[in-house]
Each structure stands twice: as structure tokens, then as C-alpha cells.
Amino acid sequence: MSSAANMALTTTAAERRHDQNQYLTFVLGRETFALGILGIKEILEYEAPTDVPMMPPFVRGVVNLRGQVVPVIDLCARFGRASAGVSKKTCIVIVETQHATESQVLGIVVDAVNEVLEIPHTEIEPPPSFGTSVRTDFIHGMGKVREKFVVILNVDSVLSFDEMEKLAGLGPTATH
Amino acid sequence: MSNAAAPLENDSPPNENSATAEFCFETLPIFARQIENVRDQTEQAILALSTRFRGIVTSLDGAVAASQNVSGDGGRELTSAMDEGRQQLLKVVDALTAIRESRAALIGEIRSLGVYTHELQDMAKRVEMIAFNTNMLALNAAIEAAHAGGDVGRGFSVVAQEVRHLATASRETGKVIGQKIAVINDSLTHILGANEKVTERENIAVKDSELRINTVLEQFGGMTERLLGSAEQFRRESEVIKEEVMESMVQLQFQDRTGQILAHVAKSIEELPVVADSLVATGSAADARRAAQDYLAEMANSYTTDEQRRIHEGDTAGAAKPQAAEFF
């Protein structure tokens, strides 16, 4: 009985690990990035966000996600690069970020989504202290995929707390 | 005098007379033979000459007939052959024009294919779009599956993965279709472009052919005219030459008359010794004179032409008044 329960436990743990190791890869500019799949809510076809005044330049506006107002972030602008133009492959990835006890739903504009794949812990290197085009505190690690590195983003630290606060006013936030 | 021995002994003049007569009797046959020989040779030569002339006339007749063929019926034949040739060659040009037209129709069909390729291109793009949407659907399904977790999530994530594979395959297929259509479109464009060049060259070639045909026909026409002209001239000149030759053949008939005269003279010379002998044998001078008169009268009767008779009577101006000309 207890062995059966143990079995169930270990299976669940393995599955959990499996889900945690899954990443969505996407293209931004000329680089491939990845995000943990559990932080992603869904992917939307791109539609031009509604402009909102008095917002920082990296906020493109808001979209309506089934009645919920979701701010859309231009990651290129956030990383201090020129934004790529909109193509038919442009998508909005909806993510849920955690800040202290608050979570915030955000849209991220990406040039194209690639695939969902598994990157084991052993294939993830710590972020380098220099030499990346993205600030290292945005980076969760460098994932090795088919002999190439993809930048695994830490979506929670992409926006500062203050920025979060500002955006929080746009839509409903969940409190833990 | 009637004794044969007496004159030999006593009378020298008779002796001289008989020597002279002897000499004449020996010489005259030689003259006669010479005259006969001349007459013979002349006759042979004139006969040969006449035969030659007759040959020349026959040849000229043939040549005249031949050139009449060229300038007469032959000329008409040549002209109609030229017309026929012109018709045939214009048919060649017509055939070229027909080919050009049917190719233009073909090109029209190819051009209409171009419209279809554009539609196909749009379809291929739509296939890629559907694949893109399916891919996104599969990714969303994978995200949902991860959130669901557990056995359900796992199973669902496998399905999502498979859908994604299908989407990828569709996208690849759509891309290949698009590429193939682009290749077809390129070659259609190429064909249309090449066709334009070919058409241009063809138009030039057809015009050039027409021009060349007309030039050649004109040249042939000119040549035919000149040919007919010279054939006609040749025919006329041949006629003139033939007339001349025939005229000459009439002239050659002089031999007939001269031959008769010469033959008569030769015969008379031959007979002369015999006649002289018989005259001597007649005895009296009066008899001899009468016999000589008879002989001369007989000679005059034996003539076949007037001129002989006139000359016999002492008409020295006996130029021949040619009797009615007869052909050989």
C-alpha cells in the first residue's frame, strides 16, 4: 500500500519535473529565447494593442484577453534595441509574472514562436557575467538546444517592481 | 589526085595539111578529156556543196522551230510557270503566317495559365498560413497540457506534439508547392519573353521572305523577257540566213547549164576528127562545104539551151538568162 503510494508520488514528481523542464522557444530580432512553459498562459496571434497614454516606451498598449485588460510589452524596447516590424509571424505571448505576493498578466511581443521543447537542468548553464546582449538579471540561464545556446529569460525580473506597480493599475492583479 | 600515093610523093601542101590534121586529131581528144574532167569535178563539188547547204537549211529550220517554241508557246508556258511559282511561294508565306497565328493562340493559353499560377500561389500561401495557425494551436495545446499536468496533460501534450508535427509538415509542403509554382511561373514568364523575341524575328522573317520572293520573281521575269526577246531575234536572223542559203542554192544551179554546155563542147571536140575525115572523104569542095553546113545545122539542133544557140549564131554577149529555177 505504502509502496504504491510511493510509486504515485515519484511519478507525480517526475511529471512535475518534466513540466518544469519544458520551454517555449521564440525569436526576437536575430536571437532565439526561451521561457518556462509553466509561466506562459497562452500564445495569441498578433493584433495591434490599444495605445495607452503616459506609459513607458516599452509598453505598446493593452489588449483585451477575454475581457481582461492585458498590457503588452515590447521586449526589444525593454532590452534597449530597435523593435522589429510586425510580420505575419509576429505573436503575443501571454505570461504571468510573480512579484513578491502579486502576480501580473503581461503580453510579450515576439517575432515568431518556434516550439515547445524539454531542456533538462543539466543542459542549462548559469548566465554569463558579460558578453550577452541582454542584461544578465533578465537571464535565468543559457539552455543548450541542438548544440546552440538559447537565452532562457527570467520573466519575473524583466520588469522592475515600480514598473510593475505602474502596469498593475491597468488591469486586475491577483493577490496571494 | 584520087591516088593515095601521088600526094605523098609530089604534093607537099597535102602532106603539111595531113600533119596538121594528125596533130589536131591527137590534141583534140585531150582537150575534150580535160574539159570533161573539169566538168566532172565541178559537178561533184557543186553537188557536195548543195548537200551541205541543204543540211544547213535543215539545221536552221530546226533552230527556228526550237526558238519559236521558246518565244511562242514556250514563252506562254514560261509566263504561266512564273505565275504558278508566285502562287506557290505566296502559299509558303501564308503557311508561315498561319504558324505565327497558331503560336499566338498557344501563347494566349499559356498566358491564361499565368492567372491560375497566381491563384495557386495564393493557395500555397493559405496552406502555409493554416500550418502557422495550426502550429500556434498545437503550442497553445502544449501549454495547456503542461498546466493541466498529470496523465491527462501528458497524453494531451503528446497529441499537441503530433499536431505540431503535422503543422510543420503542412508548412513544408506549402512552401514546396509555393516554390514549384514560382518555378512554373518563372518559366512561363521566360516563355512569354522568349516568345516576344521569336515573334519579332518571325515578323521580320516573313516580311523578308515576301521581299525576297518578289525580288527573285522579278529577276526571273526580267530574264524570261530577255530570253524571249533573244529567241525571237535569233529566229528572225535564222530565217534571213536560211533565205540567203536557199538563194545561194538557186545560184548553184549554174552548174547544170555549164555542165551541159561543157559536155556538148567536149562531145563536139571528140567528134571533130571523125567529122573532118568524112568531110575530106566527100571529094568536091562544094560537097564538103554542104556537108559542113549540114553538120553545123545538126549541131545547132542538138543544143538544149537558148544561150548555146545564140552563141552559136555569133551572139558574144550570150550572158545567161537563167531559165525558171528548179530545185534539185
PDB file of C-alpha atoms in Angstrom, chain A residues 11 14-16 18-19 22 24 37-46 88-91 113-116, chain B residues 125 128-129 132-133 135-136 138-140 142-151 154 157 161 164 171 175:
ATOM      1  CA  THR A  11       5.574   9.552 -10.766  1.00  0.00           C
ATOM      2  CA  ALA A  14       8.807  13.086 -12.341  1.00  0.00           C
ATOM      3  CA  GLU A  15       5.883  14.572 -14.220  1.00  0.00           C
ATOM      4  CA  ARG A  16       6.272  17.779 -12.341  1.00  0.00           C
ATOM      5  CA  HIS A  18       9.036  17.134 -16.856  1.00  0.00           C
ATOM      6  CA  ASP A  19       6.623  20.064 -16.985  1.00  0.00           C
ATOM      7  CA  GLN A  22       9.531  22.400 -20.769  1.00  0.00           C
ATOM      8  CA  LEU A  24       8.734  27.652 -25.319  1.00  0.00           C
ATOM      9  CA  ILE A  37       6.199  26.835 -20.141  1.00  0.00           C
ATOM     10  CA  LEU A  38       4.512  26.998 -16.753  1.00  0.00           C
ATOM     11  CA  GLY A  39       4.875  30.776 -16.735  1.00  0.00           C
ATOM     12  CA  ILE A  40       3.061  31.036 -20.046  1.00  0.00           C
ATOM     13  CA  LYS A  41      -0.695  31.218 -20.256  1.00  0.00           C
ATOM     14  CA  GLU A  42      -1.140  31.175 -23.993  1.00  0.00           C
ATOM     15  CA  ILE A  43       0.022  32.464 -27.362  1.00  0.00           C
ATOM     16  CA  LEU A  44      -2.036  34.922 -29.399  1.00  0.00           C
ATOM     17  CA  GLU A  45      -1.853  35.923 -32.998  1.00  0.00           C
ATOM     18  CA  TYR A  46      -0.611  39.466 -33.120  1.00  0.00           C
ATOM     19  CA  LYS A  88       2.535  37.612 -40.237  1.00  0.00           C
ATOM     20  CA  LYS A  89       4.606  35.514 -37.840  1.00  0.00           C
ATOM     21  CA  THR A  90       4.554  38.104 -35.045  1.00  0.00           C
ATOM     22  CA  CYS A  91       2.814  36.788 -31.899  1.00  0.00           C
ATOM     23  CA  VAL A 113       7.253  31.314 -31.801  1.00  0.00           C
ATOM     24  CA  ASN A 114       9.234  28.152 -32.571  1.00  0.00           C
ATOM     25  CA  GLU A 115       8.398  25.128 -30.465  1.00  0.00           C
ATOM     26  CA  VAL A 116       7.857  23.631 -27.052  1.00  0.00           C
TER      27      VAL A 116
ATOM     28  CA  LYS B 125       0.276  30.895 -49.030  1.00  0.00           C
ATOM     29  CA  GLU B 128       1.289  27.994 -45.037  1.00  0.00           C
ATOM     30  CA  MET B 129      -0.983  30.289 -43.060  1.00  0.00           C
ATOM     31  CA  PHE B 132       1.145  28.540 -38.994  1.00  0.00           C
ATOM     32  CA  ASN B 133      -2.188  28.762 -37.181  1.00  0.00           C
ATOM     33  CA  ASN B 135       1.297  25.301 -35.124  1.00  0.00           C
ATOM     34  CA  MET B 136       0.188  28.007 -32.769  1.00  0.00           C
ATOM     35  CA  ALA B 138      -0.514  22.996 -31.051  1.00  0.00           C
ATOM     36  CA  LEU B 139       1.788  25.197 -28.977  1.00  0.00           C
ATOM     37  CA  ASN B 140      -1.174  26.509 -27.001  1.00  0.00           C
ATOM     38  CA  ALA B 142       1.126  22.014 -25.249  1.00  0.00           C
ATOM     39  CA  ILE B 143       0.982  24.938 -22.800  1.00  0.00           C
ATOM     40  CA  GLU B 144      -2.467  23.872 -21.651  1.00  0.00           C
ATOM     41  CA  ALA B 145      -1.255  20.314 -21.248  1.00  0.00           C
ATOM     42  CA  ALA B 146       1.679  21.451 -19.114  1.00  0.00           C
ATOM     43  CA  HIS B 147      -0.653  23.471 -16.911  1.00  0.00           C
ATOM     44  CA  ALA B 148      -3.049  20.550 -16.586  1.00  0.00           C
ATOM     45  CA  GLY B 149      -0.210  18.215 -15.592  1.00  0.00           C
ATOM     46  CA  GLY B 150      -0.663  14.554 -14.667  1.00  0.00           C
ATOM     47  CA  ASP B 151      -1.621  11.739 -17.044  1.00  0.00           C
ATOM     48  CA  ARG B 154       0.876  14.145 -20.681  1.00  0.00           C
ATOM     49  CA  SER B 157       0.877  17.080 -24.790  1.00  0.00           C
ATOM     50  CA  GLN B 161       3.189  17.473 -30.333  1.00  0.00           C
ATOM     51  CA  ARG B 164       2.598  20.374 -34.338  1.00  0.00           C
ATOM     52  CA  ARG B 171       4.088  24.245 -43.784  1.00  0.00           C
ATOM     53  CA  LYS B 175       6.491  26.051 -49.059  1.00  0.00           C
TER      54      LYS B 175
END
